[in-house]
Coordinates of C-alpha atoms in Angstrom, one line a residue:
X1 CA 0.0 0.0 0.0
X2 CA 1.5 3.0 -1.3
X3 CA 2.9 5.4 1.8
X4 CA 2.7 9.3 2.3
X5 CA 3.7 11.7 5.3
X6 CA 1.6 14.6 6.3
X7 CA 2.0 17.2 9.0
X8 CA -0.5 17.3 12.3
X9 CA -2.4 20.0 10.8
X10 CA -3.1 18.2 7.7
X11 CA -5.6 15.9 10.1
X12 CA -8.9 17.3 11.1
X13 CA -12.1 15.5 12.3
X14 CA -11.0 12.0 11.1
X15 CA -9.6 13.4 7.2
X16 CA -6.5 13.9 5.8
X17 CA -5.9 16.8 3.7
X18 CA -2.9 15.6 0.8
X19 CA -1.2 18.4 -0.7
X20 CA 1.7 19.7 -2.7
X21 CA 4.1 17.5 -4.4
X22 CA 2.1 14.0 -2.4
X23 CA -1.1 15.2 -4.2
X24 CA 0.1 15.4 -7.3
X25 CA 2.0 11.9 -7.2
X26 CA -1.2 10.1 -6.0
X27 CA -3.3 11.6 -8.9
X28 CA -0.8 11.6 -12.1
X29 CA 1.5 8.9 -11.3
X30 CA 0.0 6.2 -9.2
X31 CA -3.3 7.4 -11.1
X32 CA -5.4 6.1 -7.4
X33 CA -9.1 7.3 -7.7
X34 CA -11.8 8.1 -5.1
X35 CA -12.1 4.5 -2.5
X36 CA -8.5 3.5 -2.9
X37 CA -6.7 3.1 0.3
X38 CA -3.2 4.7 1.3
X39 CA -1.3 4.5 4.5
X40 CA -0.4 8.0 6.1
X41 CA 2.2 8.9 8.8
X42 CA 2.2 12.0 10.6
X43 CA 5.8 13.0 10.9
X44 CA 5.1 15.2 13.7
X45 CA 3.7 12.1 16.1
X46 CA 4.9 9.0 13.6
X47 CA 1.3 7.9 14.3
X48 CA -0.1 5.9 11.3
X49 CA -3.5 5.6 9.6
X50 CA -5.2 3.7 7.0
X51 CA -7.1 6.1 4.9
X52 CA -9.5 5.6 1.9
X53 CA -9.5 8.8 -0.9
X54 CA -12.6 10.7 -0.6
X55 CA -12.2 13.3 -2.8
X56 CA -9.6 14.1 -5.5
X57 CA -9.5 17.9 -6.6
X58 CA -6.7 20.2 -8.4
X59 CA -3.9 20.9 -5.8
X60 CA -5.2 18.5 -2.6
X61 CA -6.8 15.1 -2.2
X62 CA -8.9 14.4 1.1
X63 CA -8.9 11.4 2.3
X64 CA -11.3 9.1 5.4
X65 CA -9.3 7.7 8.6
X66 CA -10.0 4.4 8.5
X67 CA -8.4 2.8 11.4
X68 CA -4.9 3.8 13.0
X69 CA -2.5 1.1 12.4
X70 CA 0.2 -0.3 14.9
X71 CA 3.8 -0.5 13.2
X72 CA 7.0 -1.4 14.5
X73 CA 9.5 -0.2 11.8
X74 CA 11.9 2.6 13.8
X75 CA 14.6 1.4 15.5
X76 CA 14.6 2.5 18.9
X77 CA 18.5 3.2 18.2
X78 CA 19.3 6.8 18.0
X79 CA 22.2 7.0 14.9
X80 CA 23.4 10.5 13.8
X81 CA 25.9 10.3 10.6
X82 CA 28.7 13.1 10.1
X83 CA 29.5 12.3 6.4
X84 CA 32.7 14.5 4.8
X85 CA 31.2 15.7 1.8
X86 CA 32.1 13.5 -1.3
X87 CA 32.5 14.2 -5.1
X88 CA 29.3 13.9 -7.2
X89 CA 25.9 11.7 -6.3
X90 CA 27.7 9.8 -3.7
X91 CA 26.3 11.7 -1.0
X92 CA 22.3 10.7 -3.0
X93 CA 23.3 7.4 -2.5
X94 CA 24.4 7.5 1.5
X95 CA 21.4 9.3 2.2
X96 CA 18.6 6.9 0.4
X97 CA 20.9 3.9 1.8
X98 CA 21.2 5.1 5.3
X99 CA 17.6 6.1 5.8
X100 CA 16.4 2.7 4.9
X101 CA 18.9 1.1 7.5
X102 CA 17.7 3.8 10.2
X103 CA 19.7 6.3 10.6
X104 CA 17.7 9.1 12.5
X105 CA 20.0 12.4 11.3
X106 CA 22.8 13.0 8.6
X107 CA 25.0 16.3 8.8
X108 CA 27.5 16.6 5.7
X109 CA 30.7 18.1 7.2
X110 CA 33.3 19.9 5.2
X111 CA 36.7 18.4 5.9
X112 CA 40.4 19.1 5.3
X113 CA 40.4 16.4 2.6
X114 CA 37.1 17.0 0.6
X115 CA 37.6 17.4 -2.6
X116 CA 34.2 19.3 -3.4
X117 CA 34.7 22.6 -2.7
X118 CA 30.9 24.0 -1.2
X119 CA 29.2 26.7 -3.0
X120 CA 27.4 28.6 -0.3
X121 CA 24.6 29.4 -3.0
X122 CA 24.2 25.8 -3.6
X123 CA 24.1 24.6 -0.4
X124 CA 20.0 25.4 0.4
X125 CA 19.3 23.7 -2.8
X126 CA 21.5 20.7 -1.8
X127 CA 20.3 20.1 1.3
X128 CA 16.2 20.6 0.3
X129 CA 17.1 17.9 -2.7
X130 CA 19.2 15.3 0.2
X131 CA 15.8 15.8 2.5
X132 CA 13.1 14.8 -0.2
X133 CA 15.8 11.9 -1.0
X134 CA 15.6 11.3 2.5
X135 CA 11.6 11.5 2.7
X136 CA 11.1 9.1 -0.5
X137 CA 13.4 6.3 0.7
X138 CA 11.9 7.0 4.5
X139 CA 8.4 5.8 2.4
X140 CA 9.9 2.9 0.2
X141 CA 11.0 1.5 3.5
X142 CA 7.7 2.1 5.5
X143 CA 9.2 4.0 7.7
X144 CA 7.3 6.1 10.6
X145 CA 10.1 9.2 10.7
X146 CA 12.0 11.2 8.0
X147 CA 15.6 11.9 9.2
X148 CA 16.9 15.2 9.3
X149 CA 19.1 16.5 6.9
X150 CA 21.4 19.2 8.4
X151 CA 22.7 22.0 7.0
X152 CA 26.6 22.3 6.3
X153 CA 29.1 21.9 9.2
X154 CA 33.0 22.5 9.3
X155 CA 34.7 20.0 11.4
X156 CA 36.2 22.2 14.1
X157 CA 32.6 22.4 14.9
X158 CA 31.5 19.2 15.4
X159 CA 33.6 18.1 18.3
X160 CA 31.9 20.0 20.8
X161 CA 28.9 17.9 20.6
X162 CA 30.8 14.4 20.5
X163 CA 29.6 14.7 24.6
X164 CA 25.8 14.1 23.8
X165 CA 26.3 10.8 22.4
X166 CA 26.9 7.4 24.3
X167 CA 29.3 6.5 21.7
X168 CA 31.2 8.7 18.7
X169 CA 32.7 6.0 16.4
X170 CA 35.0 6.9 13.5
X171 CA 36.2 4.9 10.6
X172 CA 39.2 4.9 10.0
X173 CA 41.9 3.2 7.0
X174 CA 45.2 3.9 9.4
X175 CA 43.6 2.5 12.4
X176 CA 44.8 -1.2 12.6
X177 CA 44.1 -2.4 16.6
X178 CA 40.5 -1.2 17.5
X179 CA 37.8 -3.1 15.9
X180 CA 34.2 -1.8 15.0
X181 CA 32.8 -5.5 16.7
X182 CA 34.4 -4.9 19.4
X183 CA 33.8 -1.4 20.5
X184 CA 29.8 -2.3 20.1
X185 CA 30.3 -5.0 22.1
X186 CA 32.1 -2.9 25.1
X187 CA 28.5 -0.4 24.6
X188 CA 26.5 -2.9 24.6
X189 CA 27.6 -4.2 27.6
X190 CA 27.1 -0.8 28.9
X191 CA 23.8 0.4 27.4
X192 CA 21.3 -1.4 24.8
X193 CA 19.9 1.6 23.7
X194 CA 22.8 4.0 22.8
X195 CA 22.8 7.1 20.9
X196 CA 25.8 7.0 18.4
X197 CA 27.6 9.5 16.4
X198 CA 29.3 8.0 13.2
X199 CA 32.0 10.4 11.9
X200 CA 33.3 9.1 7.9
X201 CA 35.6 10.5 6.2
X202 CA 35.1 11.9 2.3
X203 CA 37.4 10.6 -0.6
X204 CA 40.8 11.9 0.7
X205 CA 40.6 10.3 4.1
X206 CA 40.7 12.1 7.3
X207 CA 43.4 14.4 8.2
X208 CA 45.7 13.4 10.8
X209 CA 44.9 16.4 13.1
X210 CA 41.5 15.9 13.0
X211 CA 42.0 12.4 14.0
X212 CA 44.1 13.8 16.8
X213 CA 41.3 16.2 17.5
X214 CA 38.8 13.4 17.5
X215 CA 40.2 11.4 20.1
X216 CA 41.1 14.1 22.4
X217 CA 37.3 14.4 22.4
X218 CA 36.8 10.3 23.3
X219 CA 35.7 9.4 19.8
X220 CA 36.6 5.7 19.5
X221 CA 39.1 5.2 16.3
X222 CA 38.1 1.8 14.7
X223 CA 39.4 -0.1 11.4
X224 CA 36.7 -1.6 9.2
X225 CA 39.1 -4.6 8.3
X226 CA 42.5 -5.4 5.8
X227 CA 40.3 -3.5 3.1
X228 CA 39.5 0.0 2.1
X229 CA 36.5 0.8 1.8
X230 CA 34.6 3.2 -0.3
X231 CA 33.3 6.6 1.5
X232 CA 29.8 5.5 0.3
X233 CA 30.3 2.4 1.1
X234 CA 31.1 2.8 5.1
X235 CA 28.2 4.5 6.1
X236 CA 26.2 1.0 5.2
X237 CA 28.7 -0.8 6.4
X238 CA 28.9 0.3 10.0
X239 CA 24.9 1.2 10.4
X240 CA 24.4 -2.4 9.2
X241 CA 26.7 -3.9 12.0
X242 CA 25.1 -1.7 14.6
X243 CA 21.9 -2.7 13.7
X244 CA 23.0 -6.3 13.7
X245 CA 24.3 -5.9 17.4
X246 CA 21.3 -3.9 18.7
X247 CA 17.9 -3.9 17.3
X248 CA 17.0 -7.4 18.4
X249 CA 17.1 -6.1 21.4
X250 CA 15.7 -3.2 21.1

């Protein structure tokens, strides 16, 4: 059943009032008329309802509450995902990939070794296009919450708030002792609902002094394994062990 996300003041007296960009989808590309159901998530309360279309008009479609329906799809794991910005669509892909694992918030962080150089004028238009890349994979996957898509953030900035998270974990090619496995297993020992930080690195690497910088602030350093992997490719890669260690649990 196809799934849409509406705000709380789109729900009044048992409807659902579908606008903008949803609308438009539901009427020209899924071509649903008036007595075909949808499924609609409030993303201010992740509460969901089974609807049926009542009316289908020019910019809005209103639709019956049917019954509210229980779901179990968000991890109760709180994951936050400090990507170094990387050259082309790769950051597309780590967004769509990492909101159907989970992840609850994504900030793009300009590092010493990035390649892109950010155009301040472009960065609005980036970030509105990463959220609705967020919000469509968030309803391929059934999700009940969109993450957040932050704006820009140097990496001097960043370490300050390495203290509101139970564990900051950064992946790293010149780390060879530290393990990912066995830093979740120390946390999980500790807590079995954490909030983690993952900080990745974009194409060049991470610089040295940020790594410095990083630990001074009790990030954990970890090694991936003997290979090197992709910067698109860590984000899944480290979100899909986490989830492995945790959400049966959870």
């Amino acid at each position: 059943m196809p799934k849409f996300f509406v705000k709380n003041d789109q729900i009044n007296n048992g409807k659902i009032n579908i606008i903008g960009e949803d609308a438009y989808h539901i009427k020209n590309v899924l071509r649903m008329r008036i007595d075909q159901e949808l499924q609609i998530c409030s993303v201010d309360t992740s509460e969901n309802f089974n609807v049926i279309i009542e009316s289908i008009n020019t910019n809005s479609i209103i639709c019956n509450i049917k019954k509210i329906i229980e779901t179990k799809t968000e991890s109760k794991l709180d994951v936050h995902i400090f990507q170094g910005i990387p050259k082309s669509d790769k950051m597309e892909l780590i967004i769509q990939k990492s909101t159907e694992l989970g992840v609850k918030e994504i900030t793009p962080v300009i590092m010493d070794r990035c390649i892109v150089k950010v155009d301040k004028n472009d960065c609005l238009k980036k970030i509105d296009r990463w959220q609705k890349i967020a919000e469509a994979a968030a309803k391929q996957s059934g999700r009940d919450s969109i993450p957040t898509i932050n704006s820009f953030e140097k990496i001097s900035n960043i370490y300050s708030v390495f203290s509101n998270y139970d564990m900051v974990i950064v992946a790293y090619e010149n780390e060879k002792k530290t393990t990912l496995k066995q830093v979740l297993k120390d946390l999980k020992k500790k807590k079995s609902c954490p909030k983690i930080a993952i900080i990745i690195g974009p194409e060049g690497g991470i610089d040295t002094e940020e790594i410095s910088n990083m630990k001074k602030n009790k990030a954990e350093i970890v090694t991936l394994g003997t290979r090197i992997l992709r910067t698109e490719t860590v984000a899944l890669s480290v979100l899909s062990n986490i989830m492995y260690e945790f959400e049966g649990d959870v």
